[in-house]
Amino acid sequence: MTICPLRRGALKSARILLSALIPVVTLIGCHEGGSGRYTVVGYFDTLGGTLRGLVGSGLTLQNGTTTQFNGPGANGTNVQFSTANFNTSYDLTVATQPTNPSQTCLVANGTGTASGGLSSPSNITNITVTCTTNPPRFVYVANRGSNNVSAYTVDAARGTLTVIAGSTFAAGNLPVAIAVDPTGTYAYVANQTDATISAFTIDRGSGALTAVKGSPFPTGPAPTSVAIDPTSSFVYVTSSDAGTVSAYSINSDGALTAVTGSQVATGTTPSSVTVGYYPDTFYVYVTNQGDGTLAAFTANGSNNNSSGVLTAISGSPFAVGTGPRAVTVDPSGQYVYVANATSNTLSGYNFNNNNQGTPAVLSGSPYKTGSSPNSVAVDPLDNYVYVANEDSNNISAYALATSGALTALAGSPFAAGDEPSAIAVDPTGSFLYVANASGTVSVFAITAGTGALSAVSGSPYTAGTLPSAIAISD
């Protein structure tokens, strides 16, 4: 008697839009006495259907194995979500909700039995995953002159702000940067004079801030910027005096732990850090104000960013404009924009040209801005780019083409408050929030289809002394 060895074919996780849902069958040959026999040893039904409304990144769906979708390219019909073993039940659920912007995705028709056979495959095609963008709930402003954080609730329909009970919340000395993790659970503030990071838990009901146990946490000398990776696993902090960027892991209670070996050189006087995600890889970008460069890194661990340690991209740092003050990445993870405060320009790059991770200058770059651009933001729908110009008291606005190239909007620049120091776009792409060094927060409605800005009734709102950074939480 001959027993044929059984082997199972490996199946890769589906991450792309499929034009058809194809059953997977593994056939193993076993020859005996010159006659051929084949035994079916593995059969899978695909779990598929329709994906709607996905504009964020990082959505994962769970049914034994995890399938990741990375951005709006996955939307459509005939999308394969996962697989199920033949003649077994399945229960497709959302494992991780997308971020940037924050979204909530729901699964319909996600349960059943994969009961097909070789002669009559029963690939599932009626599952629907529908994603909606979460409206903004809270706005936080770091005030470097009064050493505290102003906190507001947001009227999602009108964009207006209301001061949260207990605001302002004490930070360290000279808070110059603030970031909220993608889950909306924690806020982190860089205190430049103290060389610390203040960590706060966000009350999901009221928006009030409570210091995390052990806060503040030490950083390198003169921290200038803080950013959080899309998985809410790591905080990245630039140190102006040391010329470095360092990683800190976020513990389950929001406390920070320095990642061993994570401190890496950037350039002279790093001023801003941001994190982007492009299929399977996290990228970290740092502007170096002192030498006019942009440092670019990949984060070890690929799509799970398991270590947080950074590795410089070949050729980094790269020359940009003079006095680069701020950097951001568009939601697709492809395009990087740098605000150059001294040269009054905005530089644009495709950092995933041919998937090499090295920059290609975008058509028309550098783009003219107002005087002393010091903050840049891309709307979560990937349609517009906005730049705060501190010395000319206005906001430059651009349309973002699919190539990443920018074109100035009609009416740009738009008047802002005195010395706009930081800007942020709400998760729905409906409102722009501006922290003005004069001690206020301006709110603008973003006109759908044109990107034009118009002041919201009641704006500007009072903040602390010398607001320097702003963050929005859903």
Coordinates of C-alpha atoms in Angstrom, one line a residue:
M1 CA 0.0 0.0 0.0
T2 CA 1.4 3.4 -0.9
I3 CA 0.4 6.5 1.1
C4 CA 0.8 9.8 -0.8
P5 CA 2.4 12.6 1.2
L6 CA 0.1 15.5 1.7
R7 CA 1.2 19.1 1.1
R8 CA -0.7 22.3 1.3
G9 CA -0.1 25.1 -1.2
A10 CA 0.8 28.5 0.3
L11 CA -1.7 31.3 -0.3
K12 CA -0.6 34.9 -0.3
S13 CA -2.8 37.6 1.4
A14 CA -4.8 39.4 -1.2
R15 CA -4.0 43.1 -1.2
I16 CA -5.2 44.3 -4.6
L17 CA -8.4 44.8 -6.5
L18 CA -9.3 41.5 -8.2
S19 CA -11.2 41.3 -11.4
A20 CA -12.5 37.9 -10.5
L21 CA -12.7 35.7 -7.4
I22 CA -10.8 32.5 -8.2
P23 CA -11.1 29.2 -6.3
V24 CA -7.7 27.8 -5.2
V25 CA -7.1 24.1 -5.5
T26 CA -4.0 22.2 -4.6
L27 CA -3.4 19.0 -6.5
I28 CA -0.6 16.6 -5.5
G29 CA 0.5 13.8 -7.9
C30 CA 1.3 10.4 -6.7
H31 CA 2.5 7.7 -9.2
E32 CA 2.0 4.0 -8.6
G33 CA 2.6 1.2 -11.0
G34 CA 2.9 3.6 -13.9
S35 CA -0.6 5.0 -13.4
G36 CA -1.2 8.6 -12.4
R37 CA -3.4 9.5 -9.5
Y38 CA -4.1 12.9 -8.0
T39 CA -5.5 13.6 -4.6
V40 CA -7.2 16.9 -3.6
V41 CA -5.5 17.9 -0.4
G42 CA -6.5 21.6 -0.1
Y43 CA -9.5 23.6 -1.2
F44 CA -10.4 27.1 -0.4
D45 CA -13.4 29.3 -1.1
T46 CA -12.7 33.0 -1.5
L47 CA -14.6 35.5 0.7
G48 CA -15.3 38.6 -1.5
G49 CA -17.8 41.2 -2.5
T50 CA -17.9 45.0 -2.4
L51 CA -15.7 47.6 -0.6
R52 CA -17.1 51.1 -0.4
G53 CA -15.8 54.4 1.0
L54 CA -12.3 53.5 2.0
V55 CA -10.1 56.5 2.0
G56 CA -7.9 55.8 5.1
S57 CA -5.1 53.3 5.3
G58 CA -4.4 50.3 7.5
L59 CA -7.8 48.5 7.3
T60 CA -7.4 44.9 8.2
L61 CA -10.1 42.2 8.1
Q62 CA -9.9 39.0 10.1
N63 CA -11.0 35.5 9.3
G64 CA -8.2 33.3 10.6
T65 CA -5.7 35.2 8.4
T66 CA -5.5 38.9 8.0
T67 CA -5.8 40.8 4.7
Q68 CA -4.7 44.4 4.6
F69 CA -6.0 47.1 2.3
N70 CA -3.9 50.2 1.8
G71 CA -6.0 53.1 0.7
P72 CA -8.8 53.9 -1.8
G73 CA -7.3 51.8 -4.6
A74 CA -9.0 48.8 -3.0
N75 CA -12.5 50.2 -3.4
G76 CA -14.9 48.5 -5.9
T77 CA -16.7 45.3 -6.6
N78 CA -15.2 41.8 -7.0
V79 CA -12.8 42.5 -4.1
Q80 CA -11.3 39.5 -2.4
F81 CA -11.2 40.0 1.4
S82 CA -10.0 36.6 2.6
T83 CA -10.3 32.9 2.2
A84 CA -12.1 30.1 4.0
N85 CA -11.4 26.3 4.1
F86 CA -13.9 24.3 2.2
N87 CA -16.9 23.1 4.2
T88 CA -16.1 25.4 7.2
S89 CA -17.9 28.4 8.7
Y90 CA -16.5 31.8 8.3
D91 CA -16.9 35.1 10.3
L92 CA -15.3 38.1 8.6
T93 CA -14.8 41.0 11.0
V94 CA -12.8 44.2 11.1
A95 CA -9.6 43.7 13.0
T96 CA -8.1 47.2 12.6
Q97 CA -10.0 50.3 11.5
P98 CA -8.3 52.6 9.0
T99 CA -6.6 55.9 9.9
N100 CA -5.5 59.1 8.2
P101 CA -8.3 59.8 8.1
S102 CA -9.9 57.9 11.0
Q103 CA -12.7 55.7 9.7
T104 CA -15.2 53.2 10.9
C105 CA -15.8 50.2 8.6
L106 CA -18.7 47.7 8.9
V107 CA -19.1 44.3 7.5
A108 CA -22.4 43.0 6.1
N109 CA -23.1 39.4 5.2
G110 CA -19.8 38.4 6.8
T111 CA -20.9 35.1 8.3
G112 CA -21.8 31.8 6.6
T113 CA -20.4 28.5 5.5
A114 CA -17.9 27.8 2.6
S115 CA -19.8 24.8 1.3
G116 CA -18.8 24.6 -2.3
G117 CA -17.2 21.7 -4.1
L118 CA -14.8 21.1 -7.0
S119 CA -17.7 20.7 -9.4
S120 CA -19.7 23.6 -8.0
P121 CA -17.5 26.2 -6.3
S122 CA -19.3 28.5 -3.9
N123 CA -17.0 31.5 -3.7
I124 CA -18.7 34.1 -1.5
T125 CA -19.4 37.3 -3.5
N126 CA -22.1 39.0 -1.4
I127 CA -20.0 40.4 1.5
T128 CA -20.0 44.2 1.7
V129 CA -17.6 46.3 3.7
T130 CA -18.6 50.0 4.0
C131 CA -16.3 52.7 5.5
T132 CA -17.3 56.1 6.7
T133 CA -15.0 58.9 8.0
N134 CA -15.3 59.8 11.6
P135 CA -16.1 63.4 12.2
P136 CA -13.7 65.5 14.4
R137 CA -14.5 65.6 18.1
F138 CA -11.6 67.5 19.8
V139 CA -8.9 70.1 18.9
Y140 CA -5.8 70.6 21.0
V141 CA -3.4 73.5 20.8
A142 CA 0.1 73.6 22.4
N143 CA 0.8 77.1 23.8
R144 CA 4.6 77.6 24.1
G145 CA 4.2 81.0 25.9
S146 CA 1.9 79.8 28.6
N147 CA 3.2 76.2 29.0
N148 CA -0.1 74.5 28.5
V149 CA -2.6 72.9 26.1
S150 CA -5.9 74.5 25.1
A151 CA -8.6 71.9 24.4
Y152 CA -11.9 72.3 22.5
T153 CA -14.8 70.2 21.4
V154 CA -15.8 70.4 17.8
D155 CA -19.3 70.9 16.2
A156 CA -18.8 68.4 13.4
A157 CA -21.4 70.1 11.2
R158 CA -20.3 73.7 11.6
G159 CA -16.6 73.3 12.6
T160 CA -17.1 75.6 15.6
L161 CA -15.1 75.2 18.8
T162 CA -16.2 75.1 22.5
V163 CA -13.7 75.2 25.3
I164 CA -13.5 71.9 27.2
A165 CA -14.2 72.0 30.9
G166 CA -10.8 72.2 32.8
S167 CA -8.9 73.6 29.8
T168 CA -6.1 74.7 29.8
F169 CA -4.1 71.6 30.8
A170 CA -0.5 72.1 32.1
A171 CA 2.4 70.9 30.0
G172 CA 6.1 71.3 30.4
N173 CA 8.3 74.3 29.6
L174 CA 8.0 75.6 26.1
P175 CA 5.7 73.1 24.5
V176 CA 6.3 73.4 20.8
A177 CA 4.7 70.3 19.3
I178 CA 1.6 68.1 19.9
A179 CA 0.4 64.8 18.3
V180 CA -2.7 62.6 18.9
D181 CA -2.4 58.9 18.3
P182 CA -4.6 57.5 15.5
T183 CA -6.9 55.8 18.0
G184 CA -7.7 59.1 19.7
T185 CA -6.6 57.7 23.1
Y186 CA -3.4 59.6 23.9
A187 CA -1.9 63.0 23.2
Y188 CA 1.9 63.7 23.3
V189 CA 3.5 67.2 23.8
A190 CA 7.2 68.0 23.2
N191 CA 8.5 70.4 25.8
Q192 CA 11.6 72.0 24.3
T193 CA 13.2 73.6 27.4
D194 CA 12.6 70.6 29.6
A195 CA 13.7 68.1 27.0
T196 CA 10.7 66.0 27.8
I197 CA 7.4 64.6 26.3
S198 CA 4.2 65.1 28.3
A199 CA 1.8 62.2 27.8
F200 CA -1.9 62.6 28.3
T201 CA -4.9 60.2 28.2
I202 CA -7.8 61.6 26.3
D203 CA -11.2 61.2 27.9
R204 CA -13.2 59.8 25.0
G205 CA -16.4 61.4 26.3
S206 CA -15.3 64.9 27.3
G207 CA -12.0 65.3 25.6
A208 CA -10.3 66.3 28.9
L209 CA -6.6 65.4 29.3
T210 CA -5.1 63.5 32.2
A211 CA -1.4 63.0 32.6
V212 CA -0.2 59.4 32.0
K213 CA 1.5 57.8 35.0
G214 CA 5.3 58.6 34.8
S215 CA 4.8 61.6 32.5
P216 CA 6.8 63.6 31.4
F217 CA 9.3 61.3 29.7
P218 CA 12.9 62.3 28.9
T219 CA 14.0 63.0 25.3
G220 CA 17.1 64.3 23.6
P221 CA 18.0 67.9 24.1
A222 CA 15.6 70.5 22.7
P223 CA 12.9 68.4 21.2
T224 CA 11.2 70.2 18.3
S225 CA 8.6 67.8 16.8
V226 CA 6.6 64.7 17.6
A227 CA 4.9 62.2 15.3
I228 CA 3.1 58.8 15.8
D229 CA 3.1 55.9 13.4
P230 CA -0.3 54.8 12.0
T231 CA -0.4 51.6 14.2
S232 CA -0.2 53.7 17.4
S233 CA 2.9 51.7 18.3
F234 CA 5.7 54.3 18.3
V235 CA 6.3 58.0 18.9
Y236 CA 9.1 59.7 17.0
V237 CA 10.8 62.8 18.4
T238 CA 13.4 65.1 16.9
S239 CA 16.1 66.6 19.0
S240 CA 17.3 70.0 17.6
D241 CA 20.5 70.2 19.6
A242 CA 21.6 66.6 19.1
G243 CA 20.6 66.4 15.4
T244 CA 18.8 63.2 15.9
V245 CA 15.4 61.5 15.8
S246 CA 14.4 58.8 18.4
A247 CA 11.7 56.2 18.7
Y248 CA 9.6 55.5 21.8
S249 CA 7.2 52.6 22.1
I250 CA 3.7 53.3 23.4
N251 CA 2.9 51.0 26.3
S252 CA -0.7 49.8 27.0
D253 CA -1.2 52.7 29.5
G254 CA 0.2 55.3 27.1
A255 CA 3.5 55.6 28.8
L256 CA 6.6 55.8 26.6
T257 CA 9.7 53.6 26.6
A258 CA 12.8 54.6 24.7
V259 CA 13.6 52.0 21.9
T260 CA 17.1 50.7 22.3
G261 CA 19.3 51.8 19.4
S262 CA 16.6 53.9 17.9
Q263 CA 18.4 57.3 18.1
V264 CA 19.7 58.1 14.6
A265 CA 21.4 61.1 13.0
T266 CA 19.3 63.3 10.8
G267 CA 21.0 66.6 9.8
T268 CA 21.6 70.0 11.4
T269 CA 18.8 71.4 13.6
P270 CA 15.9 69.0 12.8
S271 CA 12.7 70.9 13.0
S272 CA 9.8 68.5 12.0
V273 CA 9.0 64.8 11.7
T274 CA 6.2 62.9 10.1
V275 CA 5.4 59.3 9.4
G276 CA 4.0 57.9 6.2
Y277 CA 2.9 54.4 5.0
Y278 CA 3.3 53.1 1.5
P279 CA 2.5 49.4 0.7
D280 CA 4.3 47.3 3.3
T281 CA 6.7 49.9 4.6
F282 CA 6.6 52.8 7.1
Y283 CA 8.6 55.8 6.2
V284 CA 9.8 58.6 8.6
Y285 CA 10.8 62.0 7.2
V286 CA 12.6 64.8 9.1
T287 CA 13.3 68.3 7.9
N288 CA 16.7 69.8 9.0
Q289 CA 16.4 73.5 9.2
G290 CA 20.1 74.2 9.7
D291 CA 21.4 72.6 6.6
G292 CA 18.4 72.7 4.2
T293 CA 17.9 68.9 4.0
L294 CA 15.3 66.2 4.4
A295 CA 16.3 63.0 6.1
A296 CA 14.3 59.9 5.1
F297 CA 14.1 56.5 6.8
T298 CA 12.4 53.2 6.7
A299 CA 11.1 51.7 9.9
N300 CA 12.2 48.2 10.6
G301 CA 9.6 45.5 10.7
S302 CA 8.0 46.4 7.4
N303 CA 4.2 46.5 7.6
N304 CA 4.0 45.7 11.3
N305 CA 6.8 48.1 12.2
S306 CA 7.8 45.6 14.9
S307 CA 10.9 47.3 16.2
G308 CA 10.5 51.0 15.5
V309 CA 14.2 51.4 14.7
L310 CA 15.0 53.6 11.7
T311 CA 17.2 52.9 8.7
A312 CA 18.3 55.7 6.5
I313 CA 17.3 55.5 2.8
S314 CA 20.2 55.5 0.4
G315 CA 21.3 59.0 -0.3
S316 CA 19.6 60.6 2.7
P317 CA 19.6 63.4 3.7
F318 CA 18.4 65.1 0.5
A319 CA 18.8 68.7 -0.3
V320 CA 15.5 70.7 -0.3
G321 CA 14.9 74.5 0.0
T322 CA 16.5 76.7 2.6
G323 CA 15.3 76.7 6.2
P324 CA 12.8 73.8 5.9
R325 CA 10.5 74.1 8.8
A326 CA 7.8 71.5 8.2
V327 CA 7.1 68.2 6.4
T328 CA 4.0 66.1 5.6
V329 CA 3.0 63.1 3.6
D330 CA -0.2 62.8 1.6
P331 CA -2.7 60.0 2.5
S332 CA -1.5 57.7 -0.3
G333 CA 2.0 57.7 1.3
Q334 CA 3.6 58.6 -2.1
Y335 CA 4.1 62.3 -2.0
V336 CA 6.1 64.4 0.5
Y337 CA 5.8 68.1 0.9
V338 CA 8.4 70.4 2.6
A339 CA 7.7 74.0 3.7
N340 CA 10.9 76.0 3.3
A341 CA 10.7 79.0 5.6
T342 CA 13.7 80.9 4.3
S343 CA 13.2 80.4 0.6
N344 CA 9.4 80.9 0.8
T345 CA 8.7 77.8 -1.2
L346 CA 7.0 74.4 -0.9
S347 CA 9.0 71.5 -2.3
G348 CA 7.2 68.3 -3.5
Y349 CA 8.7 64.8 -4.0
N350 CA 7.6 61.4 -5.0
F351 CA 9.5 59.2 -2.5
N352 CA 8.2 56.0 -4.0
N353 CA 9.3 56.5 -7.6
N354 CA 9.6 52.9 -9.0
N355 CA 9.2 51.7 -5.4
Q356 CA 12.9 52.7 -4.7
G357 CA 12.2 54.9 -1.8
T358 CA 14.4 57.7 -3.3
P359 CA 12.9 61.0 -4.2
A360 CA 11.8 62.3 -7.6
V361 CA 11.0 66.0 -7.7
L362 CA 7.4 66.7 -8.6
S363 CA 6.5 68.6 -11.7
G364 CA 6.6 72.4 -11.0
S365 CA 8.3 72.0 -7.6
P366 CA 9.3 74.1 -5.7
Y367 CA 6.0 76.0 -5.5
K368 CA 5.8 79.6 -4.5
T369 CA 4.2 80.3 -1.0
G370 CA 3.7 83.3 1.1
S371 CA 6.4 84.7 3.5
S372 CA 8.0 82.3 6.0
P373 CA 5.9 79.1 5.4
N374 CA 6.1 77.1 8.6
S375 CA 3.4 74.4 8.5
V376 CA 1.9 72.2 5.8
A377 CA -1.1 69.9 5.7
V378 CA -2.8 67.7 3.1
D379 CA -6.6 67.1 3.4
P380 CA -7.5 63.5 4.2
L381 CA -9.3 63.1 0.9
D382 CA -6.0 63.8 -1.0
N383 CA -7.4 66.7 -2.9
Y384 CA -5.7 69.8 -1.5
V385 CA -2.5 71.0 0.2
Y386 CA -2.5 74.0 2.6
V387 CA 0.5 76.0 3.9
A388 CA 0.6 78.5 6.8
N389 CA 2.7 81.6 6.0
E390 CA 3.8 83.1 9.3
D391 CA 5.1 86.5 8.1
S392 CA 2.5 87.2 5.5
N393 CA -0.4 86.2 7.7
N394 CA -2.1 84.0 5.2
I395 CA -2.7 80.4 3.9
S396 CA -1.5 79.2 0.5
A397 CA -3.8 76.6 -1.0
Y398 CA -3.1 74.2 -3.8
A399 CA -5.0 71.5 -5.8
L400 CA -3.2 68.1 -5.6
A401 CA -3.2 66.2 -8.9
T402 CA -3.0 62.4 -9.0
S403 CA 0.7 62.8 -10.0
G404 CA 1.3 64.7 -6.8
A405 CA 1.9 68.0 -8.6
L406 CA 0.3 71.1 -7.2
T407 CA -1.6 74.1 -8.7
A408 CA -2.5 77.2 -6.8
L409 CA -6.2 77.5 -6.1
A410 CA -8.2 80.5 -7.2
G411 CA -8.2 83.1 -4.4
S412 CA -5.0 81.7 -2.8
P413 CA -3.5 82.9 -0.6
F414 CA -6.3 83.3 1.9
A415 CA -6.1 85.8 4.8
A416 CA -5.5 84.1 8.2
G417 CA -4.9 85.4 11.8
D418 CA -1.7 87.1 12.9
E419 CA 1.4 84.9 12.5
P420 CA -0.3 81.5 11.7
S421 CA 2.1 79.0 13.2
A422 CA 0.4 75.6 12.6
I423 CA -2.5 74.2 10.6
A424 CA -4.5 70.9 10.5
V425 CA -7.3 69.6 8.4
D426 CA -10.2 67.8 10.1
P427 CA -10.7 64.0 9.3
T428 CA -13.6 64.7 6.9
G429 CA -11.8 67.3 4.9
S430 CA -14.4 69.9 5.7
F431 CA -12.6 72.3 7.9
L432 CA -9.1 73.8 8.3
Y433 CA -7.8 74.8 11.8
V434 CA -5.1 77.4 12.2
A435 CA -3.1 78.2 15.4
N436 CA -2.0 81.8 15.4
A437 CA 0.9 83.0 17.4
S438 CA -1.2 86.0 18.4
G439 CA -3.1 83.7 20.8
T440 CA -6.0 82.5 18.7
V441 CA -7.4 79.6 16.7
S442 CA -8.9 80.3 13.3
V443 CA -11.4 78.0 11.7
F444 CA -12.1 77.9 8.0
A445 CA -14.7 75.9 6.0
I446 CA -13.2 74.1 3.0
T447 CA -15.5 74.5 0.0
A448 CA -16.2 71.1 -1.6
G449 CA -14.9 70.9 -5.2
T450 CA -12.8 74.0 -5.1
G451 CA -10.8 73.8 -1.8
A452 CA -11.4 77.5 -1.2
L453 CA -11.4 78.7 2.4
S454 CA -14.0 80.8 4.2
A455 CA -14.0 81.8 7.8
V456 CA -16.4 80.0 10.1
S457 CA -18.8 82.2 12.1
G458 CA -17.4 82.8 15.6
S459 CA -13.8 82.4 14.5
P460 CA -11.1 83.1 15.7
Y461 CA -11.2 81.5 19.2
T462 CA -9.1 82.4 22.2
A463 CA -6.1 80.1 22.9
G464 CA -3.2 80.4 25.3
T465 CA 0.0 82.5 24.8
L466 CA 1.9 81.9 21.6
P467 CA 0.2 78.8 20.2
S468 CA 2.7 76.8 18.3
A469 CA 1.1 73.5 17.3
I470 CA -2.3 72.0 16.7
A471 CA -3.8 68.5 16.6
I472 CA -7.3 67.0 15.9
S473 CA -8.8 63.9 17.4
D474 CA -11.9 62.0 16.3

